[in-house]
PDB file of C-alpha atoms in Angstrom:
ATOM      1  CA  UNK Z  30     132.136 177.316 140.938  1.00 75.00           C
ATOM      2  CA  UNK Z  31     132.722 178.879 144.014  1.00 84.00           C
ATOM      3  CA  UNK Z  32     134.048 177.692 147.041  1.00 87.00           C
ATOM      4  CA  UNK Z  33     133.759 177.565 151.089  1.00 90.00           C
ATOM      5  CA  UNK Z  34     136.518 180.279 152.783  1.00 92.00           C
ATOM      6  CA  UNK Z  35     136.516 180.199 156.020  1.00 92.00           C
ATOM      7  CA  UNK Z  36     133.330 179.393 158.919  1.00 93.00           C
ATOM      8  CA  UNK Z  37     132.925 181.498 161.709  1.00 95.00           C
ATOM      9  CA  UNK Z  38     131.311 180.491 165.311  1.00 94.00           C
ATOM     10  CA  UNK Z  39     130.608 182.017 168.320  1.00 94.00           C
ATOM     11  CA  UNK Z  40     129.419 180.324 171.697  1.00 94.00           C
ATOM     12  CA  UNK Z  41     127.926 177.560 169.120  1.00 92.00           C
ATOM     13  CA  UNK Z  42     128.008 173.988 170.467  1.00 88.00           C
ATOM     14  CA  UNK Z  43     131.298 172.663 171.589  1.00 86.00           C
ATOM     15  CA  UNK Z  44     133.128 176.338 170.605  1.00 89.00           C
ATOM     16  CA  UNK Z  45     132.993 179.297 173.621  1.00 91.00           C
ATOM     17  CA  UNK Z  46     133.754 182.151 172.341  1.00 92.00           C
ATOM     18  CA  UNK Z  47     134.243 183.996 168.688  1.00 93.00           C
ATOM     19  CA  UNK Z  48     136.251 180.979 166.676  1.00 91.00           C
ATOM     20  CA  UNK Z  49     137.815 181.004 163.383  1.00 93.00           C
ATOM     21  CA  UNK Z  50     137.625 177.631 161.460  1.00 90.00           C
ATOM     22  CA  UNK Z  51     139.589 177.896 158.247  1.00 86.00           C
ATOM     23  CA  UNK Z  52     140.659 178.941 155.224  1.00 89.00           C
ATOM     24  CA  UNK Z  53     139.465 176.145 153.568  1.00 87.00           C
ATOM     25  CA  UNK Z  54     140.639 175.162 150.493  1.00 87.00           C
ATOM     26  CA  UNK Z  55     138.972 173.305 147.766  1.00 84.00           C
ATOM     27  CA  UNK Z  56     139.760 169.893 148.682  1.00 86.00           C
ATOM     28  CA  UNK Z  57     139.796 169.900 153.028  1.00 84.00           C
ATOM     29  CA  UNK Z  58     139.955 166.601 155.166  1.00 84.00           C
ATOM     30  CA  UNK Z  59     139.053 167.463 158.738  1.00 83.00           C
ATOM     31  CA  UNK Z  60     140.211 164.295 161.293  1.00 84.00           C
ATOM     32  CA  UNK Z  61     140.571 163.882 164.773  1.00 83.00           C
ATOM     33  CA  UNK Z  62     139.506 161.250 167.527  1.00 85.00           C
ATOM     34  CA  UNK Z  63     136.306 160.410 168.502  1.00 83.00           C
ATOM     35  CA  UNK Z  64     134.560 163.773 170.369  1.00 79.00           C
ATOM     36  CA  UNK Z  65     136.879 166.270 169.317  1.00 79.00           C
ATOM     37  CA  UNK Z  66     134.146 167.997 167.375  1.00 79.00           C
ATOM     38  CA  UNK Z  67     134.400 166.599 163.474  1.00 82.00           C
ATOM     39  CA  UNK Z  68     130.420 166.243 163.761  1.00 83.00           C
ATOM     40  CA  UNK Z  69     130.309 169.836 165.410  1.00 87.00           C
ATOM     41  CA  UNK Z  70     131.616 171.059 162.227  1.00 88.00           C
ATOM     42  CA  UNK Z  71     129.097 169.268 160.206  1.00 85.00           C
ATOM     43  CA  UNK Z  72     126.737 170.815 163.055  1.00 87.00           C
ATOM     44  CA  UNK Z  73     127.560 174.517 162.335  1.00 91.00           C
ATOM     45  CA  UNK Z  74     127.678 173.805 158.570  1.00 90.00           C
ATOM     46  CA  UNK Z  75     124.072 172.361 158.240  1.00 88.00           C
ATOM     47  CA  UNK Z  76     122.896 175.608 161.003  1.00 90.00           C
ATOM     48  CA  UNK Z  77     124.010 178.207 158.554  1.00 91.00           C
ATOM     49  CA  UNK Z  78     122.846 176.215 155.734  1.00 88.00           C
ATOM     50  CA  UNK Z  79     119.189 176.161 157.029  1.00 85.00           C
ATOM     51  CA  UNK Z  80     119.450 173.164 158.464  1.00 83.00           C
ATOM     52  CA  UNK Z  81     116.189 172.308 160.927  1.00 81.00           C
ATOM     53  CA  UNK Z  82     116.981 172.246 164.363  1.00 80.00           C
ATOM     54  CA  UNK Z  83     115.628 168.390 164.764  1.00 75.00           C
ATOM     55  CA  UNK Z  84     118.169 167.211 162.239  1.00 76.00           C
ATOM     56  CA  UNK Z  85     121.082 168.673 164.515  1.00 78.00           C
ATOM     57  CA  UNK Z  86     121.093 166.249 167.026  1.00 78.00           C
ATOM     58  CA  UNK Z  87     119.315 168.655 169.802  1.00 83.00           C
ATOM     59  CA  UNK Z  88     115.860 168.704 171.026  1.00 83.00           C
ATOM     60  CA  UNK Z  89     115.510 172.629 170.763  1.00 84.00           C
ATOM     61  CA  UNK Z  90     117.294 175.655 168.832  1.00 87.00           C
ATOM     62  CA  UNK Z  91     118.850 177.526 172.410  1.00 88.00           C
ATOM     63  CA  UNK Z  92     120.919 173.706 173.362  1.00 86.00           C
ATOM     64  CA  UNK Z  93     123.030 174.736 170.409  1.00 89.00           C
ATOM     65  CA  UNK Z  94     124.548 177.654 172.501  1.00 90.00           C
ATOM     66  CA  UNK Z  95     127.952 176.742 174.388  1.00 90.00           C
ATOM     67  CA  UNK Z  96     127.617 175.294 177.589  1.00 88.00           C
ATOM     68  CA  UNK Z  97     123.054 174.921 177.133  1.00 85.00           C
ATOM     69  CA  UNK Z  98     123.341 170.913 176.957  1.00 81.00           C
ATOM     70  CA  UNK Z  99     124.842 170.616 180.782  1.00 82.00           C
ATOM     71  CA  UNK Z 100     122.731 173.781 182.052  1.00 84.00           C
ATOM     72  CA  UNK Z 101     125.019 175.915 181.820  1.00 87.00           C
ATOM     73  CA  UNK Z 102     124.822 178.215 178.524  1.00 88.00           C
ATOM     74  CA  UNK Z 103     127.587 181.023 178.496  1.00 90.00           C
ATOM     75  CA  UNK Z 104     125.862 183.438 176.758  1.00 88.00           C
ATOM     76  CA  UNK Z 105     121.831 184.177 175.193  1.00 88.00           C
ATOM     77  CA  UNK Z 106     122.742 183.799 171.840  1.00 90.00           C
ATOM     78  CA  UNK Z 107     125.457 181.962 169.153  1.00 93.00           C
ATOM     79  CA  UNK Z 108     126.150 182.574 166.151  1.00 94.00           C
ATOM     80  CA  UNK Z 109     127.721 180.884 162.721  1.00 94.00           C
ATOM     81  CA  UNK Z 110     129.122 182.760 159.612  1.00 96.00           C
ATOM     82  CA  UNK Z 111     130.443 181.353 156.637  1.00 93.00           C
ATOM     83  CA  UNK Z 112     132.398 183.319 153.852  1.00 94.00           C
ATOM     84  CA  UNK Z 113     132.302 181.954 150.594  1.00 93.00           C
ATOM     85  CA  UNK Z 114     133.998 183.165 147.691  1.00 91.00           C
ATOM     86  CA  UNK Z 115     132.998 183.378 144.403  1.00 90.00           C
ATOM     87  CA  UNK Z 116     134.804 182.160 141.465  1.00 85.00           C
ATOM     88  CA  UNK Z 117     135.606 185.740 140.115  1.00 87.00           C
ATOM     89  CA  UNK Z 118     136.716 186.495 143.491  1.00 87.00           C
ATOM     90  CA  UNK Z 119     133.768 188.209 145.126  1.00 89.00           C
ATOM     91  CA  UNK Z 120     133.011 187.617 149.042  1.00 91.00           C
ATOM     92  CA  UNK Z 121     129.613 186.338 149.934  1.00 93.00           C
ATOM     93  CA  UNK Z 122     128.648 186.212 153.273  1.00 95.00           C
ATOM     94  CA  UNK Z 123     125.870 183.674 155.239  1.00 95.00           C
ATOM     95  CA  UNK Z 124     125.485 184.671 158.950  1.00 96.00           C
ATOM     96  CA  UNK Z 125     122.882 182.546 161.359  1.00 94.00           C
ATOM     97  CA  UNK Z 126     122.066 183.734 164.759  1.00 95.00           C
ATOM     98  CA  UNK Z 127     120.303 182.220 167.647  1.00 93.00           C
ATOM     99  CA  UNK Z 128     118.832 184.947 169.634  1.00 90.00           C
ATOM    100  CA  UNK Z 129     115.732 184.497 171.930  1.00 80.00           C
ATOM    101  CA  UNK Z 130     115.229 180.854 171.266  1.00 82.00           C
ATOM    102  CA  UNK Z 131     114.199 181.912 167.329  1.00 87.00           C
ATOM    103  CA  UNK Z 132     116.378 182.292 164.232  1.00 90.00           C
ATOM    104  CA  UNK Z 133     117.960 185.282 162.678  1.00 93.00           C
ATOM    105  CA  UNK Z 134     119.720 185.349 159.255  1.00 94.00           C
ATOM    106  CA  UNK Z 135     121.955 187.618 157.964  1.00 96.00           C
ATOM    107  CA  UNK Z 136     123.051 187.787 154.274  1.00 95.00           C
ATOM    108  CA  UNK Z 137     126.431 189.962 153.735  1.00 94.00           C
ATOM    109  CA  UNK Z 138     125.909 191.359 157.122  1.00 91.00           C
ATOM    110  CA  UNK Z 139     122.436 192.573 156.346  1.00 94.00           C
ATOM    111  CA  UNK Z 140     118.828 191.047 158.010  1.00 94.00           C
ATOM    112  CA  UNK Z 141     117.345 189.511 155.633  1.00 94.00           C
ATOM    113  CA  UNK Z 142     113.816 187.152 155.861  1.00 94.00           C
ATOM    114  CA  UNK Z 143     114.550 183.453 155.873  1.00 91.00           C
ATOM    115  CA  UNK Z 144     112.924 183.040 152.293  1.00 90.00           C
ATOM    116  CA  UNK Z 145     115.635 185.407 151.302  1.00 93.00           C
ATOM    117  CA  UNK Z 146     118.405 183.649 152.800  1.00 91.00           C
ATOM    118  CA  UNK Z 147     117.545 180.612 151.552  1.00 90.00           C
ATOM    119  CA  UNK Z 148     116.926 182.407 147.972  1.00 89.00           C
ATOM    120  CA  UNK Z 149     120.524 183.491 148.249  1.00 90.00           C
ATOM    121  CA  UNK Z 150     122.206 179.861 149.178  1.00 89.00           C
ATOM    122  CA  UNK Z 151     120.581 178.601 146.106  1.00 86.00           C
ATOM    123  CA  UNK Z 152     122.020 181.086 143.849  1.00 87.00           C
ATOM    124  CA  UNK Z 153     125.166 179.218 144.816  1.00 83.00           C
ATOM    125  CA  UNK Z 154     124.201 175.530 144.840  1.00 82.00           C
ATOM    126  CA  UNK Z 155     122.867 175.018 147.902  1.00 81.00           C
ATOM    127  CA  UNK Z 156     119.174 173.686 148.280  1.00 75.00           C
ATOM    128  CA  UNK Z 157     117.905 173.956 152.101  1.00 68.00           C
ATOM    129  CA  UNK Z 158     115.223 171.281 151.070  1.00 68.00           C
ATOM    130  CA  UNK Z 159     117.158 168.992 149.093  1.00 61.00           C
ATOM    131  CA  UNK Z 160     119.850 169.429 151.085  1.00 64.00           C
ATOM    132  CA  UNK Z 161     122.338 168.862 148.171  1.00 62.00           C
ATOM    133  CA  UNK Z 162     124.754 170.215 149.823  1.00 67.00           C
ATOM    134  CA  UNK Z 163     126.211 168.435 152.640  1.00 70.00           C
ATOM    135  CA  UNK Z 164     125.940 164.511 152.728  1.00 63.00           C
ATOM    136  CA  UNK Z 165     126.338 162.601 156.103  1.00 60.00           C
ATOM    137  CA  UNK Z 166     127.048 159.015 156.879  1.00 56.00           C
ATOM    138  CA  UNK Z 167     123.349 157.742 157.510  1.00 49.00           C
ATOM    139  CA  UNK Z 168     122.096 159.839 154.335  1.00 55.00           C
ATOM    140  CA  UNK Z 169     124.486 158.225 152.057  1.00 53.00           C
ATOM    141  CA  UNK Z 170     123.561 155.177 152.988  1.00 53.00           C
ATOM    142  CA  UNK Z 171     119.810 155.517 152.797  1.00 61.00           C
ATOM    143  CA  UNK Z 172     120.646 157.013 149.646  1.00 58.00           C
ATOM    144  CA  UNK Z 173     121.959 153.526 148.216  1.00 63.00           C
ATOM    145  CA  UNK Z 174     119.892 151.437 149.654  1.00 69.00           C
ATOM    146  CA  UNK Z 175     117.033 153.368 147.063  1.00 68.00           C
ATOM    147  CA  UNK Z 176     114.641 151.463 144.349  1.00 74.00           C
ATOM    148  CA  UNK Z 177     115.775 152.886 140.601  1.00 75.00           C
ATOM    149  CA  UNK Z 178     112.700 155.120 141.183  1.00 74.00           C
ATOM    150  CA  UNK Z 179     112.868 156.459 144.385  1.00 69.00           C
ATOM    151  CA  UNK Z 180     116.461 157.462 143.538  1.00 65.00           C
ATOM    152  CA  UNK Z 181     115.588 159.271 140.172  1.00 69.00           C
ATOM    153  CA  UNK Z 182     113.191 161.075 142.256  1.00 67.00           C
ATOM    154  CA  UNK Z 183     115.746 162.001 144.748  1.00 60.00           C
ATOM    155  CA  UNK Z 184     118.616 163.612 141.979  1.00 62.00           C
ATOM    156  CA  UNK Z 185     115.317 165.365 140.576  1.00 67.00           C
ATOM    157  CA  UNK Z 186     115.302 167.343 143.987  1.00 64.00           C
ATOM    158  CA  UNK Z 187     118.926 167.942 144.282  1.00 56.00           C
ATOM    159  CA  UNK Z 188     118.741 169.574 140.572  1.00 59.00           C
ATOM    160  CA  UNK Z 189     116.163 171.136 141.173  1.00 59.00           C
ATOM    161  CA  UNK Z 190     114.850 169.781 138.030  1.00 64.00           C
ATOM    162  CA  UNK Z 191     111.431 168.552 139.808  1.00 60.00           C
ATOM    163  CA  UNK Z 192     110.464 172.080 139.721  1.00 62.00           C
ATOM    164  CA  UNK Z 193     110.148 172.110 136.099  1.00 67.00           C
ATOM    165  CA  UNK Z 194     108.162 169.199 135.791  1.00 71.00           C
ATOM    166  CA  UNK Z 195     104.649 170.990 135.374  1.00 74.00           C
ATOM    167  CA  UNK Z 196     106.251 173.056 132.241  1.00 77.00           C
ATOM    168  CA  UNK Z 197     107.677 169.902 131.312  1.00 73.00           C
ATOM    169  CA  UNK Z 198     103.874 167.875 131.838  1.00 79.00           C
ATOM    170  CA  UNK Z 199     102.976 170.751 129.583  1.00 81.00           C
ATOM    171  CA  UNK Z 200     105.219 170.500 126.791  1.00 85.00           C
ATOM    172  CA  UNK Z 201     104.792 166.677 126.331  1.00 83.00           C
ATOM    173  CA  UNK Z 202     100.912 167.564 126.507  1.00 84.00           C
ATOM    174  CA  UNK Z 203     101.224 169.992 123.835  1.00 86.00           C
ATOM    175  CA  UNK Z 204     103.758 167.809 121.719  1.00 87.00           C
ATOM    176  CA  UNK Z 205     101.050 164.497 121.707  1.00 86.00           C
ATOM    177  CA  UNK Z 206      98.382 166.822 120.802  1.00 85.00           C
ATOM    178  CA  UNK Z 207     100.614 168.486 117.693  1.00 87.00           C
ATOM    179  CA  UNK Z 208     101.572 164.493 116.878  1.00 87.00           C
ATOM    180  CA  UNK Z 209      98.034 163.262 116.879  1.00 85.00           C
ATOM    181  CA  UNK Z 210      96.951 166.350 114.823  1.00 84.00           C
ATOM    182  CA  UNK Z 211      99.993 165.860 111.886  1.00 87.00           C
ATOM    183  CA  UNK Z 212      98.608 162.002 111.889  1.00 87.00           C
ATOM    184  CA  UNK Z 213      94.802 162.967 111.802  1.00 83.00           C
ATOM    185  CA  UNK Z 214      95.868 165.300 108.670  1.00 85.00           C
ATOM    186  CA  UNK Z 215      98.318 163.112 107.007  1.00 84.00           C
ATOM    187  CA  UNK Z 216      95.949 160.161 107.269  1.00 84.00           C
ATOM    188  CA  UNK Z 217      92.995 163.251 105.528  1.00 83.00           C
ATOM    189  CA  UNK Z 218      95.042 163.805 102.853  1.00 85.00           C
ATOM    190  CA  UNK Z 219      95.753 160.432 101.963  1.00 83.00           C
ATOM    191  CA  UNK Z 220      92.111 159.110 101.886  1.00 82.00           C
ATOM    192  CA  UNK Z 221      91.567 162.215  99.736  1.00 81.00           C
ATOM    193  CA  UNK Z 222      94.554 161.339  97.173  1.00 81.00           C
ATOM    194  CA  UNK Z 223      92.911 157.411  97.400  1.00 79.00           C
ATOM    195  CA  UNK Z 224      89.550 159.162  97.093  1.00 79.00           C
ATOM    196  CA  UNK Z 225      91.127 161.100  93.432  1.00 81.00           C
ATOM    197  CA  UNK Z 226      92.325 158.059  92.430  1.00 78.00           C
ATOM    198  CA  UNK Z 227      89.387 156.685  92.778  1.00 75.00           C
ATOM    199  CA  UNK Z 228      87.606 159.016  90.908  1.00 74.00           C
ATOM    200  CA  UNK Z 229      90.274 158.732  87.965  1.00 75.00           C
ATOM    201  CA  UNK Z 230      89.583 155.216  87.740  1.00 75.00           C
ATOM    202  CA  UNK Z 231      86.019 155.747  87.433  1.00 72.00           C
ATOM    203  CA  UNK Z 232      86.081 157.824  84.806  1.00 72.00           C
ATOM    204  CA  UNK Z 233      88.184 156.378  82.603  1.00 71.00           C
ATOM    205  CA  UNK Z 234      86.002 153.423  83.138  1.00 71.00           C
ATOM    206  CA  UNK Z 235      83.138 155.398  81.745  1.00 71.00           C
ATOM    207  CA  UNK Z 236      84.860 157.066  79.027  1.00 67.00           C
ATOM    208  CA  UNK Z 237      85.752 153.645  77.290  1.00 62.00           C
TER     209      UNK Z 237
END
């Protein structure tokens, strides 16, 4: 498994400027006092992730840029990179950019559509719409105050093994039918062996 290098922001929320956050390593405990920016870092994280802009604590995309939430934004567009690095040592590269009041994604410094981006996060784990990825206070919570059900449902997202449940419908389908059809012909050939025996007994009854 891969891991997270370093994150790169520019003019993004509470950072003005081009910022370097990082290296990271594989265990990384971020503290500080209350509004120094911990949740900012969990802000940027989620934005490059895919994250929707209603689940980052603004009311629209451009209050994300430095300086937008007072009036004041610095500059027309931010931006957030991360770097991850694969286990055999190869550099991936996630870029999000606000530009315009829309979204633009970059993936190894090239445009790409979001559908692509997105393709390319889950090649390394990360699922936009489960978002398996990054767990905050609130969701964990939520998360164990689930019924038995409701949770089973939820891991099925984050493995993405709900996707496979139509192959899977399938396969049981298929499996009955091949069940019921071994019973249907065992239970044949046994009233045909009772049927022989039958027979047997019949004419050995006529015979003497």
């Amino acid at each position: 498994m891969g891991r997270l290098e370093v994150l790169l922001v520019e003019n993004f929320k509470s950072w003005r400027g081009h910022q370097v956050i990082g290296p990271f390593r594989r265990f990384t405990c971020i503290i500080g006092p209350n509004g120094s920016g911990k949740s900012n870092v969990m802000d940027a994280l989620s934005f490059v992730m895919g994250e929707k802009t209603a689940n980052l604590r603004v009311k629209n995309i451009q209050e994300l840029i430095h300086g937008a939430h007072i009036g004041r934004p610095v500059s027309s567009s931010a931006s957030v990179k991360i770097v991850y690095v694969e286990e055999s040592g190869e550099e991936k590269t996630f870029t999000r950019i606000i530009r315009g009041g829309c979204s633009e994604f970059h993936f190894d410094d090239n445009p790409v559509s979001r559908s692509a981006y997105i393709a390319e996060l889950e090649k390394i784990g990360i699922i936009v719409k489960a978002r398996n990825c990054l767990v905050f206070q609130v969701r964990s919570c939520s998360i164990s105050m689930k019924k038995p059900k409701e949770r089973t449902q939820f891991f099925e997202e984050i493995s993405t093994s709900g996707e496979l449940i139509g192959e899977y419908e399938e396969k049981k389908r298929k499996l009955q039918k091949a069940e019921e059809d071994a019973q249907f012909n065992f239970n044949k050939k046994k009233n045909v062996a009772a049927e022989r025996k039958h027979a047997k007994l019949e004419k050995e009854e006529v015979r003497s």
